[in-house]
């Protein structure tokens, strides 16, 4: 059988190359994603940066620690505490100390930078900052910036928590990776930000701990722990967690796509050989010998293609890492590590898929009767097997059942990325398995009009595609995957974003919304008072904070919260209250949403405030969870030390809105805050995916769609090359070369249309499921589909299919039709 196997592989090299390419690229994708995923599992320890030269750093509590039956639960505090003045004074009496203060700063004007962080100059040396030009700040109006020497001596408008002022650049330092600093004199920094955030102590750690006292919540940081005082101390870890989720999703999608396409390609390759197997059966081959031959072919192709795929993956993974770094999805130091298990996973998955893809087909191949060798027409009499019926119907029922379950039981789960990423895969597989029963009626429908046109092209196209169900289904499969993935993933996110925007529109009553400038650190009390003095204005001042609760005694959950006056809240917002009354909110109560484990009106709940203070509050009202933006509300008394960061102004009936708006702008002009109308604020704050999320989706979809595009072209080449005898018969019947090429191109476009319709069905079911879940959450939104992306994707599929079918046909038509018609299998 080995000789027969090698002989058949030589004569059917187009099919061999097609299956080899599909499998090799699939294994390459799995290896690439596996290597990337493995490299995110081991993050290097983040070294101290801003305090790399400090012996000991004393820092206030910035973490909430709550004991539980299974150990301490921790969460970062929304309002970290500074170093208490008495602690700083006691340490200064024992050893030299340097106080560090951090506060937001913005360089105003054209080309300004709003991401600067202010510090006292004396702290700069501990972070390795050195002057490259100019001198240190010596006067209150002098600053030091990162940049080149041309900045020295320039006057720049700078906005700090004290307001807008002009500062002179006294010197410049080299830029740092971890922050964009601006340095002031120590006295000026203390004036702008009195709180001590960190205290560098030049003494032995034991002495510092003795002065601080045992059991104190003040942190004494030494060695590698000093990185906890850096800006974004968990930056690298958080980036790797996000990238791990991205590559996990990408790996799942690409593995599904590659396995799906490879299995489809192998099954199609076996189906093409029906007459050849019939001839072998006529020559005396037993079903067992036929199966053995096909398994040997699959093993040979599988091993070679899997090895080639692993080699390709070793080159693809570094390229992927470079792309992630360039797009700022990964830290600059991220590289692919030396891991072997992703290669094992990719290799054995490829070989297993090859064997599984050929197993089902060989069962059918062994049943082929010798009389099949006498058939000349490529008509599929039974494209649906019992296995396809069982698995297709089972997956379809599972997918639809999960969708209905989420609608009725847990609609919020449908809004999670993992859910709307994996849900389409079940339905794609189900529709692909059931495609043979859908293909023929779809072909009849789509080809009805072309078949009515003069000439035989439309009629031949319809009959060819409808008769060869397996071939049509195999070609439509990559298109189905491409359209369904693009439509489902992008459509789900767009629909959810539209729902979030509608939710904001329905809940916002205010006529003007003002967000504080980041560099201002919130609105001062006198500023809020000036706005409230505007005639006809009802002003709600809200401060962003957080609360924490221990659910079921084990999980410490952080919830975003806003500190507001309850009387002003009802005038500015229309919240989706499910129980209770917002007006009952006071200093001893809280408003929660339905996601809280405890959400019964009147019930007492233990919470920790943004600064870590524990408090027992009564639930005054419960609001709908919605899309996840409905947080918690409490009074300003339960958010100590937090300045209002948003003002919402509502005009009384009969008030002069134009004059009032001008007065509000004048009152807020010194703060630099942007006064927006309700429509402007909603438009500027339209909930959408971040740039990193968008790029991540493009990486996931781009890789998967490129692969399916290649698979589509590969399958078209296999299918067209197998039809050379059919084309020759058409030539002998009088068809011209031009007519045959038009027929091949139109047939390819029709089959792509079939795949697009099947993909559209899957997309519609998934996106309508998202829409239904939103409705169950009392959030109404229109269904949003990425029409441009779908059109571009479909257009690319048409181009690939037409080119991949016409080019082999052109090559086949160069041979005389008599020779092709009489060619041996």
PDB file of N, CA and C in Angstrom, residues 15 37 78 125 147 160 341 370 382 384 466 508 525 591 612 630 635 655 695 764:
ATOM      1  N   UNK A  15      -4.134  18.528  -5.051  1.00  0.00           N
ATOM      2  CA  UNK A  15      -4.842  18.269  -3.794  1.00  0.00           C
ATOM      3  C   UNK A  15      -3.863  18.170  -2.644  1.00  0.00           C
ATOM      4  N   UNK A  37       1.415  33.613  23.814  1.00  0.00           N
ATOM      5  CA  UNK A  37       0.709  33.411  25.072  1.00  0.00           C
ATOM      6  C   UNK A  37       1.664  32.937  26.161  1.00  0.00           C
ATOM      7  N   UNK A  78      -8.897  53.850  46.227  1.00  0.00           N
ATOM      8  CA  UNK A  78      -9.223  54.930  45.296  1.00  0.00           C
ATOM      9  C   UNK A  78      -8.585  56.232  45.744  1.00  0.00           C
ATOM     10  N   UNK A 125      17.017  63.362  41.792  1.00  0.00           N
ATOM     11  CA  UNK A 125      18.252  62.568  41.743  1.00  0.00           C
ATOM     12  C   UNK A 125      17.995  61.101  42.036  1.00  0.00           C
ATOM     13  N   UNK A 147      13.328  67.271  27.757  1.00  0.00           N
ATOM     14  CA  UNK A 147      13.375  67.797  26.394  1.00  0.00           C
ATOM     15  C   UNK A 147      14.790  68.170  26.008  1.00  0.00           C
ATOM     16  N   UNK A 160      -1.680  74.187  37.086  1.00  0.00           N
ATOM     17  CA  UNK A 160      -1.472  73.335  38.251  1.00  0.00           C
ATOM     18  C   UNK A 160      -2.742  73.370  39.099  1.00  0.00           C
ATOM     19  N   UNK A 341       6.754  23.957  24.667  1.00  0.00           N
ATOM     20  CA  UNK A 341       5.407  23.367  24.701  1.00  0.00           C
ATOM     21  C   UNK A 341       4.469  23.923  23.628  1.00  0.00           C
ATOM     22  N   UNK A 370     -17.540  -0.237  -6.353  1.00  0.00           N
ATOM     23  CA  UNK A 370     -16.790  -0.191  -7.621  1.00  0.00           C
ATOM     24  C   UNK A 370     -17.543   0.513  -8.736  1.00  0.00           C
ATOM     25  N   UNK A 382     -25.730  12.068  -1.788  1.00  0.00           N
ATOM     26  CA  UNK A 382     -25.969  12.035  -0.343  1.00  0.00           C
ATOM     27  C   UNK A 382     -24.834  12.775   0.356  1.00  0.00           C
ATOM     28  N   UNK A 384     -25.190  14.642   3.169  1.00  0.00           N
ATOM     29  CA  UNK A 384     -25.358  14.671   4.629  1.00  0.00           C
ATOM     30  C   UNK A 384     -25.299  13.249   5.186  1.00  0.00           C
ATOM     31  N   UNK A 466     -25.334  23.647  -7.724  1.00  0.00           N
ATOM     32  CA  UNK A 466     -26.345  22.906  -6.980  1.00  0.00           C
ATOM     33  C   UNK A 466     -26.065  21.411  -6.979  1.00  0.00           C
ATOM     34  N   UNK A 508     -29.201  61.386  31.428  1.00  0.00           N
ATOM     35  CA  UNK A 508     -28.691  62.746  31.627  1.00  0.00           C
ATOM     36  C   UNK A 508     -29.793  63.776  31.409  1.00  0.00           C
ATOM     37  N   UNK A 525     -14.152  74.724  46.327  1.00  0.00           N
ATOM     38  CA  UNK A 525     -15.475  75.030  46.870  1.00  0.00           C
ATOM     39  C   UNK A 525     -15.962  76.397  46.411  1.00  0.00           C
ATOM     40  N   UNK A 591     -26.732  54.092  47.637  1.00  0.00           N
ATOM     41  CA  UNK A 591     -27.503  53.586  46.504  1.00  0.00           C
ATOM     42  C   UNK A 591     -26.622  52.587  45.767  1.00  0.00           C
ATOM     43  N   UNK A 612     -10.382  53.702  52.601  1.00  0.00           N
ATOM     44  CA  UNK A 612     -10.186  52.508  53.419  1.00  0.00           C
ATOM     45  C   UNK A 612     -10.976  52.483  54.702  1.00  0.00           C
ATOM     46  N   UNK A 630     -23.718  51.875  35.519  1.00  0.00           N
ATOM     47  CA  UNK A 630     -24.461  52.358  36.678  1.00  0.00           C
ATOM     48  C   UNK A 630     -23.764  51.896  37.948  1.00  0.00           C
ATOM     49  N   UNK A 635     -23.119  60.119  49.690  1.00  0.00           N
ATOM     50  CA  UNK A 635     -23.033  61.558  49.931  1.00  0.00           C
ATOM     51  C   UNK A 635     -21.570  62.000  50.054  1.00  0.00           C
ATOM     52  N   UNK A 655     -35.772  80.261  32.698  1.00  0.00           N
ATOM     53  CA  UNK A 655     -34.450  80.883  32.844  1.00  0.00           C
ATOM     54  C   UNK A 655     -33.849  81.183  31.483  1.00  0.00           C
ATOM     55  N   UNK A 695      -7.188  47.914  18.238  1.00  0.00           N
ATOM     56  CA  UNK A 695      -6.036  47.267  17.607  1.00  0.00           C
ATOM     57  C   UNK A 695      -6.023  45.784  17.934  1.00  0.00           C
ATOM     58  N   UNK A 764     -26.511  37.546  12.281  1.00  0.00           N
ATOM     59  CA  UNK A 764     -27.813  38.055  12.723  1.00  0.00           C
ATOM     60  C   UNK A 764     -28.233  37.406  14.034  1.00  0.00           C
TER      61      UNK A 764
END
